[in-house]
PDB file of C-alpha atoms in Angstrom:
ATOM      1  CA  UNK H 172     -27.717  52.476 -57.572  1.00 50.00           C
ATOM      2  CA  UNK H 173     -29.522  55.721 -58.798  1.00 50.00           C
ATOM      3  CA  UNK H 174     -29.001  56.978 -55.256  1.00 52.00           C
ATOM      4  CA  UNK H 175     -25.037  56.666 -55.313  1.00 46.00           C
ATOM      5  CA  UNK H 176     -24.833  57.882 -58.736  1.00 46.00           C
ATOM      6  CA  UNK H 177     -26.778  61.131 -57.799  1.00 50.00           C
ATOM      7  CA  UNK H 178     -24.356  61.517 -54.825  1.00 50.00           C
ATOM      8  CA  UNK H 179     -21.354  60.721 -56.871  1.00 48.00           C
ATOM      9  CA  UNK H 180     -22.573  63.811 -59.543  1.00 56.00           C
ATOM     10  CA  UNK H 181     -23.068  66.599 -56.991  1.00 55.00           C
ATOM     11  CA  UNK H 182     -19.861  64.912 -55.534  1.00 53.00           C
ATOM     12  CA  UNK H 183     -17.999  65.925 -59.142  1.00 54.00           C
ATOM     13  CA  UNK H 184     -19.524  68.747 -59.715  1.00 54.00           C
ATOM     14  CA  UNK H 185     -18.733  70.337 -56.398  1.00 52.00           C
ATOM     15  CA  UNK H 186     -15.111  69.401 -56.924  1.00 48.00           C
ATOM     16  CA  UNK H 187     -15.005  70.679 -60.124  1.00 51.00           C
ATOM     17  CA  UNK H 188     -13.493  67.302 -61.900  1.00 38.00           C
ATOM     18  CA  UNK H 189     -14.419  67.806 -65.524  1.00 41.00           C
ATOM     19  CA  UNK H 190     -12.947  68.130 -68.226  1.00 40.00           C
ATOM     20  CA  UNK H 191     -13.564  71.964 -68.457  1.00 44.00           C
ATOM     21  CA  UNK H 192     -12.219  72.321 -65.069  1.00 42.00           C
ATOM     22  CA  UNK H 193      -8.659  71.258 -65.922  1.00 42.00           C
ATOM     23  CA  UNK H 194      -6.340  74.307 -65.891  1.00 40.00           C
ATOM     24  CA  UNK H 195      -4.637  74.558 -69.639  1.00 41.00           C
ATOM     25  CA  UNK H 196      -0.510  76.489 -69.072  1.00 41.00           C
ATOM     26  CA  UNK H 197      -1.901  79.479 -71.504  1.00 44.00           C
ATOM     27  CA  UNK H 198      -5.225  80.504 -69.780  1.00 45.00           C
ATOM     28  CA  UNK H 199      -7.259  79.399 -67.413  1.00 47.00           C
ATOM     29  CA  UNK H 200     -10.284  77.299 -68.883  1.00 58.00           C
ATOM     30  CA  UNK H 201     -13.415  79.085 -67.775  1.00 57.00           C
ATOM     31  CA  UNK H 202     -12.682  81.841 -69.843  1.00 66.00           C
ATOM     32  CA  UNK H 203     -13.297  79.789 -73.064  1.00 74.00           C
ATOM     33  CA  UNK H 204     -16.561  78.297 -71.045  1.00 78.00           C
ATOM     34  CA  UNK H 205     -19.840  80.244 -73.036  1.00 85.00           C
ATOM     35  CA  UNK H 206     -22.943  81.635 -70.819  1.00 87.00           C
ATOM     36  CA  UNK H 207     -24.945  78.464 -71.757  1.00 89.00           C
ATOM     37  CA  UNK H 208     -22.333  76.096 -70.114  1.00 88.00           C
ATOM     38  CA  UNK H 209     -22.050  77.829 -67.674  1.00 88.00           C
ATOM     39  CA  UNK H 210     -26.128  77.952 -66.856  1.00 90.00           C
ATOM     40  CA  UNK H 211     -25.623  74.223 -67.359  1.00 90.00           C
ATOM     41  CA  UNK H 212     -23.088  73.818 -65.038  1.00 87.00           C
ATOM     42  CA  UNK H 213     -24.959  75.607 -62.486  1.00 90.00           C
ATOM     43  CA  UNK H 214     -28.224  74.102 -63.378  1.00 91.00           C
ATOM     44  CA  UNK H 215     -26.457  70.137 -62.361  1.00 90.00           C
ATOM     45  CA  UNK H 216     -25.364  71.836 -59.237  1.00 89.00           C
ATOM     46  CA  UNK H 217     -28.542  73.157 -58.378  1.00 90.00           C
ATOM     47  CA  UNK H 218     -30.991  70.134 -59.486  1.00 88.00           C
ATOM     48  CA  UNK H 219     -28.378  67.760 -57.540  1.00 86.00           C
ATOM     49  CA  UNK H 220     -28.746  69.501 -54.681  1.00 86.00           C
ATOM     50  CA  UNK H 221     -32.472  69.668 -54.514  1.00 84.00           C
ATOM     51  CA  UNK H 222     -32.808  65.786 -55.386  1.00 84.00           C
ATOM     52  CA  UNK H 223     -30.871  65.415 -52.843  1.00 84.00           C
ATOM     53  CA  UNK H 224     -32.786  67.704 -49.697  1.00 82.00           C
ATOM     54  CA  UNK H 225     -36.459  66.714 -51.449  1.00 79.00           C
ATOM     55  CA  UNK H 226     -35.523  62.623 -51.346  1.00 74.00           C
ATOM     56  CA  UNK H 227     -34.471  60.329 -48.870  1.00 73.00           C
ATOM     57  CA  UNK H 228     -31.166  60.814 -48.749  1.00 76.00           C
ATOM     58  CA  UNK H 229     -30.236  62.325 -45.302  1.00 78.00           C
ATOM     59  CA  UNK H 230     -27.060  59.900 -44.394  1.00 80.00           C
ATOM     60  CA  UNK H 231     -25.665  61.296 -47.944  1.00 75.00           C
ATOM     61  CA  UNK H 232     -26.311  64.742 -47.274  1.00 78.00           C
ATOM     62  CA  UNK H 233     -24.672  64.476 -43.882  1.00 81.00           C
ATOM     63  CA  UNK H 234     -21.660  62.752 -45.504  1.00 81.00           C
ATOM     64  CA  UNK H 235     -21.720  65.357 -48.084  1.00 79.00           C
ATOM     65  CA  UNK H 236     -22.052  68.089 -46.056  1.00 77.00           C
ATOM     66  CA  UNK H 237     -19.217  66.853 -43.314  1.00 81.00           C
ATOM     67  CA  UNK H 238     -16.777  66.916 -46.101  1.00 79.00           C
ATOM     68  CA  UNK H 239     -17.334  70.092 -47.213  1.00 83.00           C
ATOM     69  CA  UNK H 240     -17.992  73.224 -45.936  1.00 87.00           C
ATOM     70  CA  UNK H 241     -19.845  74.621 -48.933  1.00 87.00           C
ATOM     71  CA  UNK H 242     -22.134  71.792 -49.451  1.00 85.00           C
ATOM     72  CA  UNK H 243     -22.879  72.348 -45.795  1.00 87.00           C
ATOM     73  CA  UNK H 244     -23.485  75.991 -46.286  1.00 89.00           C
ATOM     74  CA  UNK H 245     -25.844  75.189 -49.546  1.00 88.00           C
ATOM     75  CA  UNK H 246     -28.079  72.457 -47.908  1.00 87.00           C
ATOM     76  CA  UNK H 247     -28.458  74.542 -44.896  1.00 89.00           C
ATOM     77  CA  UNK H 248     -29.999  77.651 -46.791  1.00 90.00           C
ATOM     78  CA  UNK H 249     -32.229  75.688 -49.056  1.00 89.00           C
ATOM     79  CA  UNK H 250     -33.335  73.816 -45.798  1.00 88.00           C
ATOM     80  CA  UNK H 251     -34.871  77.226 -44.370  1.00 89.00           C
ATOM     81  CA  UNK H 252     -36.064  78.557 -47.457  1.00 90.00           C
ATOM     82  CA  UNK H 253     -38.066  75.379 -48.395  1.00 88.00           C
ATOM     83  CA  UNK H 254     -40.832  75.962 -45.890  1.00 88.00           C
ATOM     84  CA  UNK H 255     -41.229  79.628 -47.849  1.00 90.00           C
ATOM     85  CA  UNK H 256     -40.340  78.592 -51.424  1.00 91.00           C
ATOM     86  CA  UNK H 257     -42.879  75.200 -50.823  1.00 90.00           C
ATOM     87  CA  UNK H 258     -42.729  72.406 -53.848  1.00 89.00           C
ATOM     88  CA  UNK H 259     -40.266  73.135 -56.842  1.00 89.00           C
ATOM     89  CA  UNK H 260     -42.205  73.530 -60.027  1.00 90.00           C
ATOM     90  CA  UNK H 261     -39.582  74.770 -62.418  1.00 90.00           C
ATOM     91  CA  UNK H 262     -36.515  77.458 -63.677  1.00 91.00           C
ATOM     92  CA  UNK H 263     -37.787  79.855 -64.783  1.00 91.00           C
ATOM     93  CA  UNK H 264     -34.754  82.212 -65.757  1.00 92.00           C
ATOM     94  CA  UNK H 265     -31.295  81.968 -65.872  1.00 92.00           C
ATOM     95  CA  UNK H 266     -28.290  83.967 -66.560  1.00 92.00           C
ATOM     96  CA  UNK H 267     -24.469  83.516 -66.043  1.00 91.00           C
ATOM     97  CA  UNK H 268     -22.084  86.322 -65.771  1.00 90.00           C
ATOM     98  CA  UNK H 269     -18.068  84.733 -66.268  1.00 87.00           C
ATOM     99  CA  UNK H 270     -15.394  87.409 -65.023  1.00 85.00           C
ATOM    100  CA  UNK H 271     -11.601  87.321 -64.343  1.00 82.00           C
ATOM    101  CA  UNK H 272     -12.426  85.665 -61.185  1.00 84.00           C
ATOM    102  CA  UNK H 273     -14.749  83.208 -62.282  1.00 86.00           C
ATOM    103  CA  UNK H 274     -18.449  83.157 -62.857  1.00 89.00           C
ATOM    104  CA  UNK H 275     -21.382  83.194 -61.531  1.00 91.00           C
ATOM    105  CA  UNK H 276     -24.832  81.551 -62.082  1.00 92.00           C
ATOM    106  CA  UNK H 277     -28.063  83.348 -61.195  1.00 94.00           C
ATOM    107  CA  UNK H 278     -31.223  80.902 -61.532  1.00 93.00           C
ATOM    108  CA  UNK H 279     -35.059  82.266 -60.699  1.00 94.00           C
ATOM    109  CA  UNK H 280     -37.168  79.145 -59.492  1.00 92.00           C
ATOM    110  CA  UNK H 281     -40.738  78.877 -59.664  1.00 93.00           C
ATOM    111  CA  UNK H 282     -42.466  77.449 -56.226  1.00 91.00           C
ATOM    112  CA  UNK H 283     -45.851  76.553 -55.391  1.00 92.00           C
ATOM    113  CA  UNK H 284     -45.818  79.529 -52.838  1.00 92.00           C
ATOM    114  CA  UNK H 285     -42.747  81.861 -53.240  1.00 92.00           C
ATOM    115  CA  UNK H 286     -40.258  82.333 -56.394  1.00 93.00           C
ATOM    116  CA  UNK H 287     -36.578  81.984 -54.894  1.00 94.00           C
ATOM    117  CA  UNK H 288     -33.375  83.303 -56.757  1.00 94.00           C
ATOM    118  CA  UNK H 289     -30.313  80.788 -56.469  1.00 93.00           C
ATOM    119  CA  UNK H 290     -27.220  82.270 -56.673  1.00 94.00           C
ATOM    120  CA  UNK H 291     -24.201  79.589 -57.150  1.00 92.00           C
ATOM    121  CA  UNK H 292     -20.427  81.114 -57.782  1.00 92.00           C
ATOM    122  CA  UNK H 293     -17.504  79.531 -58.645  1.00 89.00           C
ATOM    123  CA  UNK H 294     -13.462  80.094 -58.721  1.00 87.00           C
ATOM    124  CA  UNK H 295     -11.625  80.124 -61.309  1.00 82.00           C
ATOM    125  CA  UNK H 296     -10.806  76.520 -60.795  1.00 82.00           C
ATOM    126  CA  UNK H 297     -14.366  76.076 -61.448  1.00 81.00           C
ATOM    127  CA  UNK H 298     -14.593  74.802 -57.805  1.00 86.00           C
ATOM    128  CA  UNK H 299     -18.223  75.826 -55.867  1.00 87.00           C
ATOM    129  CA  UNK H 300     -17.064  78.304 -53.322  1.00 90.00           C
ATOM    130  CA  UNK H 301     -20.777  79.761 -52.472  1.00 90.00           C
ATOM    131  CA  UNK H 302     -24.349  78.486 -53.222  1.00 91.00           C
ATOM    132  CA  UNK H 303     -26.918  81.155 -51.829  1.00 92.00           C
ATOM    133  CA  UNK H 304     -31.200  80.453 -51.838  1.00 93.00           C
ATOM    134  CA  UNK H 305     -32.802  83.971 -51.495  1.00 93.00           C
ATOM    135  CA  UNK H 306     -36.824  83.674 -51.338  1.00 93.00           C
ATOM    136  CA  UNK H 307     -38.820  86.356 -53.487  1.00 92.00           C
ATOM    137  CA  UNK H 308     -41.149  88.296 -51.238  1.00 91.00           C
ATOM    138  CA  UNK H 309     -44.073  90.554 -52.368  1.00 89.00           C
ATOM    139  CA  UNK H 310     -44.060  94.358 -51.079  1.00 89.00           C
ATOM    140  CA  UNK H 311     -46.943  93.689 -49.082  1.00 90.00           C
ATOM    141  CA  UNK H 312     -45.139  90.993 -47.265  1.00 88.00           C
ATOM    142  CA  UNK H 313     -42.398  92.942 -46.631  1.00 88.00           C
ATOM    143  CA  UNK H 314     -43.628  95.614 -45.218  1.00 92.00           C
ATOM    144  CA  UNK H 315     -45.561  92.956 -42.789  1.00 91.00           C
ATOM    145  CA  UNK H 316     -42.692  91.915 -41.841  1.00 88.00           C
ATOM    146  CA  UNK H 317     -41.149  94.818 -41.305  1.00 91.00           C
ATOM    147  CA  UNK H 318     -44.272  96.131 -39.045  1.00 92.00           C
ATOM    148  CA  UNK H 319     -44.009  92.764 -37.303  1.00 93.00           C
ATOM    149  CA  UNK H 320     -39.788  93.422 -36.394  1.00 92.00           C
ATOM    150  CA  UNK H 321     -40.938  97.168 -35.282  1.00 92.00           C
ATOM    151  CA  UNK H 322     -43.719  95.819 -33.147  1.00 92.00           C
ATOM    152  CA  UNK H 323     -41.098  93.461 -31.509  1.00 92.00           C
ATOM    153  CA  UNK H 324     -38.103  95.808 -30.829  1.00 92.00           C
ATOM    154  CA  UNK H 325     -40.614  98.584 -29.736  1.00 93.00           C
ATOM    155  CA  UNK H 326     -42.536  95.841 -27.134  1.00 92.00           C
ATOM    156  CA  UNK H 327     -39.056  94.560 -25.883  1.00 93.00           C
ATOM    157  CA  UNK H 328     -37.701  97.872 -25.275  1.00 93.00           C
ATOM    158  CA  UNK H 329     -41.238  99.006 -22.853  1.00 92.00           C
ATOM    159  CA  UNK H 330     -41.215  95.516 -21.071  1.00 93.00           C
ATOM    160  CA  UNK H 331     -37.833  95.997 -20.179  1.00 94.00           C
ATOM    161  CA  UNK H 332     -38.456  99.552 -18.758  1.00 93.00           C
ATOM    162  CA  UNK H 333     -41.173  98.424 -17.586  1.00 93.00           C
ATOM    163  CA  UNK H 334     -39.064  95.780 -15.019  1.00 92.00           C
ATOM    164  CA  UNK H 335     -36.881  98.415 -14.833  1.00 92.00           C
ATOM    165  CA  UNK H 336     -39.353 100.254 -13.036  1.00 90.00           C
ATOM    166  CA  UNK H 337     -40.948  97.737 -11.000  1.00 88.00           C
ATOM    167  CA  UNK H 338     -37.287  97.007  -9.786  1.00 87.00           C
ATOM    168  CA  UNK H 339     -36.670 100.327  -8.848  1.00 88.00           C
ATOM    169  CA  UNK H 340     -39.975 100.755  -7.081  1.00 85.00           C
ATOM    170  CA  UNK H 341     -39.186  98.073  -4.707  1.00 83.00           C
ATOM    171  CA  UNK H 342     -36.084 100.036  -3.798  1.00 82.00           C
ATOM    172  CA  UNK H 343     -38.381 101.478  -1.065  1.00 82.00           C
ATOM    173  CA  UNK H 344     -38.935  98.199   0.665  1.00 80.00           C
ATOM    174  CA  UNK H 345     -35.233  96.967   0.889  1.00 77.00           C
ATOM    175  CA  UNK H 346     -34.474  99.088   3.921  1.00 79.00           C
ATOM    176  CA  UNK H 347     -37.734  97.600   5.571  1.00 77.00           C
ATOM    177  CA  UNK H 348     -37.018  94.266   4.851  1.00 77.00           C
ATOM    178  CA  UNK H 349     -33.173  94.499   5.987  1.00 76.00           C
ATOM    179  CA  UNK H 350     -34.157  96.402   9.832  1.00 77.00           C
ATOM    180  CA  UNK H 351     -36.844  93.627   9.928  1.00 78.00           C
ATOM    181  CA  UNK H 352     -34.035  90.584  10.102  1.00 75.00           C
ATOM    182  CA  UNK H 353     -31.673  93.044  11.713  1.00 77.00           C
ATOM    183  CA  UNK H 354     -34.364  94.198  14.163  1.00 63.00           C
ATOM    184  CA  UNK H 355     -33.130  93.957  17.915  1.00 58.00           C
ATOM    185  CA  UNK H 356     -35.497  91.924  20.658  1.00 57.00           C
ATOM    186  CA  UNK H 357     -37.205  94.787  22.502  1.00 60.00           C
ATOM    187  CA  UNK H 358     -36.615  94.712  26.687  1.00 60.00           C
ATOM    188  CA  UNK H 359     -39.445  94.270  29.001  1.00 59.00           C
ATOM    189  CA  UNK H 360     -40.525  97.469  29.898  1.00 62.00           C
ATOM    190  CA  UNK H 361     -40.381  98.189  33.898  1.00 63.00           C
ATOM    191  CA  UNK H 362     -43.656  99.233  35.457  1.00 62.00           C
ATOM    192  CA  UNK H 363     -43.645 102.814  36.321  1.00 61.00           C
ATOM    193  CA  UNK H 364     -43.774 103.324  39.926  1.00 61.00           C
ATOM    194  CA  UNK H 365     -47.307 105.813  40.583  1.00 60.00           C
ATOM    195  CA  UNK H 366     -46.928 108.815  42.065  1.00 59.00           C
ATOM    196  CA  UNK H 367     -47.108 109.177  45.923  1.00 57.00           C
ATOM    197  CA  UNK H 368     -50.680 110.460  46.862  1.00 56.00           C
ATOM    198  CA  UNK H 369     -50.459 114.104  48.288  1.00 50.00           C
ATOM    199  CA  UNK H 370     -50.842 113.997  52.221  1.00 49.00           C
ATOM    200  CA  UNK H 371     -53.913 116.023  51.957  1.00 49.00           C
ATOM    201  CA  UNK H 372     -56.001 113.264  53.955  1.00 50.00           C
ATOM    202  CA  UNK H 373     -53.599 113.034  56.896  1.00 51.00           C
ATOM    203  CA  UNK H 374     -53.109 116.888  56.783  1.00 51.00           C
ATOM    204  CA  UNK H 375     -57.313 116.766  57.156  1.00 53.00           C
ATOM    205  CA  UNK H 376     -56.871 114.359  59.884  1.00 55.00           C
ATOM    206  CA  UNK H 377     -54.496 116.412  62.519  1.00 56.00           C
ATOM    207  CA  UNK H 378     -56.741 119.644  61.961  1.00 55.00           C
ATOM    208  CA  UNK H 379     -59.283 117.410  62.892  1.00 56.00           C
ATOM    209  CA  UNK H 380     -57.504 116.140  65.975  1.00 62.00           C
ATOM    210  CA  UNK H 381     -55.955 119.282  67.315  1.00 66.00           C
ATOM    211  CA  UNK H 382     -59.816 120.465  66.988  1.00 69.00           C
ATOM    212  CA  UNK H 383     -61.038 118.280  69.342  1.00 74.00           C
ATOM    213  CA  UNK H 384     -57.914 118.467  71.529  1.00 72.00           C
ATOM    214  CA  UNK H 385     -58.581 122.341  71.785  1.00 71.00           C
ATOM    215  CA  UNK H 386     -62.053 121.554  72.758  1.00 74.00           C
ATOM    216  CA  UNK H 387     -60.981 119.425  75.112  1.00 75.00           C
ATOM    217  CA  UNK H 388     -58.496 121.465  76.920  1.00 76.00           C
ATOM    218  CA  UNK H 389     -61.591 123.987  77.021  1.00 74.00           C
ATOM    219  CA  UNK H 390     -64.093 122.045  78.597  1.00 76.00           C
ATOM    220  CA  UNK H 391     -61.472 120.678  81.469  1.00 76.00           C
ATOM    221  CA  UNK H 392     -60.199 124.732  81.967  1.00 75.00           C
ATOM    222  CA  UNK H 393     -63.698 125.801  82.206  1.00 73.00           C
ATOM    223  CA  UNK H 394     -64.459 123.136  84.615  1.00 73.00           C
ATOM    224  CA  UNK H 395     -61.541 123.671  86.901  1.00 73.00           C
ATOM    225  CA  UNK H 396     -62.749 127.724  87.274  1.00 71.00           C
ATOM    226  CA  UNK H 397     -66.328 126.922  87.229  1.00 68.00           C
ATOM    227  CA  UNK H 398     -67.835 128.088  83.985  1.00 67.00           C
ATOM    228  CA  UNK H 399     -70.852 127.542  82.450  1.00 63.00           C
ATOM    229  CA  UNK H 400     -69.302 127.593  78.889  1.00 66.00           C
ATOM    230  CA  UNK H 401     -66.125 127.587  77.150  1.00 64.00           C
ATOM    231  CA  UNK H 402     -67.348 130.808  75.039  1.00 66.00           C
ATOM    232  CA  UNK H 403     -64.822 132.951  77.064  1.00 65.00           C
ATOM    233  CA  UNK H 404     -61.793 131.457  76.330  1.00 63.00           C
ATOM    234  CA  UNK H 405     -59.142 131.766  73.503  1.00 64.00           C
ATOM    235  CA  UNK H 406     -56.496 129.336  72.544  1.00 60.00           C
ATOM    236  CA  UNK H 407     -53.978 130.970  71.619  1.00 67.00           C
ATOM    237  CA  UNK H 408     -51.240 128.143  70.587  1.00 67.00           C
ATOM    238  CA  UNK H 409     -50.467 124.317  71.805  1.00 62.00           C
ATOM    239  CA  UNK H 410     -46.913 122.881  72.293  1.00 68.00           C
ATOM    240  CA  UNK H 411     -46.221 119.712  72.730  1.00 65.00           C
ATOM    241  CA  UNK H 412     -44.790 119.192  76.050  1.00 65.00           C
ATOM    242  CA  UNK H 413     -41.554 117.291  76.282  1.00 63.00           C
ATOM    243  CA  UNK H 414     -41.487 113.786  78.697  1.00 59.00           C
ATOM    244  CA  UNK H 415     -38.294 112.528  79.693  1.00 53.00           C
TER     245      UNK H 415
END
């Protein structure tokens, strides 16, 4: 029972029907509405919202949220500021500021590791248009996390030159790689016939014949005239004598 009735509030107070929210044919009636209802107001909004993302009630929320964009907008951003924010201890301030336009609610929550500012605004229908959880950071934090964002960009931007550079390095190979699947079957190569050997043997050999031949012819001339020796004669030439 407590569970539909605390589904049933944020239900109203999202939709704005209450008796302040009725629209009067003189004014509008948030301008009558002091800063302390207003804080109020806010306040339901707020603690509805965080009974409802702290407890077990996660087929509500996603009913809740379905129908309405806002809602869906408001559970989502205390979602990812819970882990930061941790338990909720208390409020510790709050202001309202009411304009032509409507007003706005500014609440500063105490957490058991971060303070968070909630920031709720409403029409002037006193309808929730925007419901905003900001967590409260210390300078020392920040500027860790600003160091830690540098430190990211800065390595992204080398290990991408980096590849960059390795990519174009292997530039060099491509043409290597593309003639070795492109690369023709080499032909056989023919033996190379050697070089004819210079006739210097057979040139040896006729000297040597026509040297005996000559000493031949000698001996049988000096025979035929009745020499002792050869030692008187001259060749002069030899010719080949023709048979038929």
């Amino acid at each position: 029972m407590k569970r539909w009735l605390l589904v049933l509030g944020m239900i109203t107070c999202i939709l704005g029907v209450s008796a302040c929210g009725s629209k009067q044919e003189e004014e509008p009636a948030w301008t009558d509405m002091t800063e302390e209802e207003a804080i109020y107001y806010g306040e339901q909004i707020f603690q509805n919202l965080q009974e409802i993302c702290s407890g077990n009630y996660e087929n509500e929320k996603a009913q809740i949220a379905k129908a309405d964009a806002v809602s869906a907008s408001a559970f989502s951003s205390w979602d990812s500021a819970q882990e930061d924010i941790g338990e909720f201890v208390e409020i510790s301030e709050e202001n309202a500021q009411i304009n032509d336009d409507g007003f706005i609610v500014n609440l500063k929550i105490k957490g058991t590791v971060h303070d968070a500012n909630i920031e709720i605004i409403f029409d002037d229908e006193m309808m929730l248009t925007s419901m905003a959880t900001n967590v409260v950071y210390s300078f020392g934090e920040l500027m860790a996390k600003a160091a830690m964002n540098t430190l990211l960009g800065m390595g992204t931007v080398f290990v991408v030159l980096i590849l960059i550079s390795l990519i174009i390095s292997c530039f060099t190979f491509i043409p290597k790689i593309q003639a070795s699947f492109t690369k023709k079957p080499q032909q056989p190569q023919q033996p190379v016939a050697a070089p004819a050997p210079v006739a210097v043997a057979a040139v040896e050999e006729e000297e040597a014949d026509d040297l005996e031949l000559v000493a031949v012819i000698a001996a049988a001339i000096a025979a035929s005239q009745g020499a002792a020796s050869t030692d008187g004669f001259v060749v002069r030439s030899i010719r080949k004598r023709r048979t038929f």
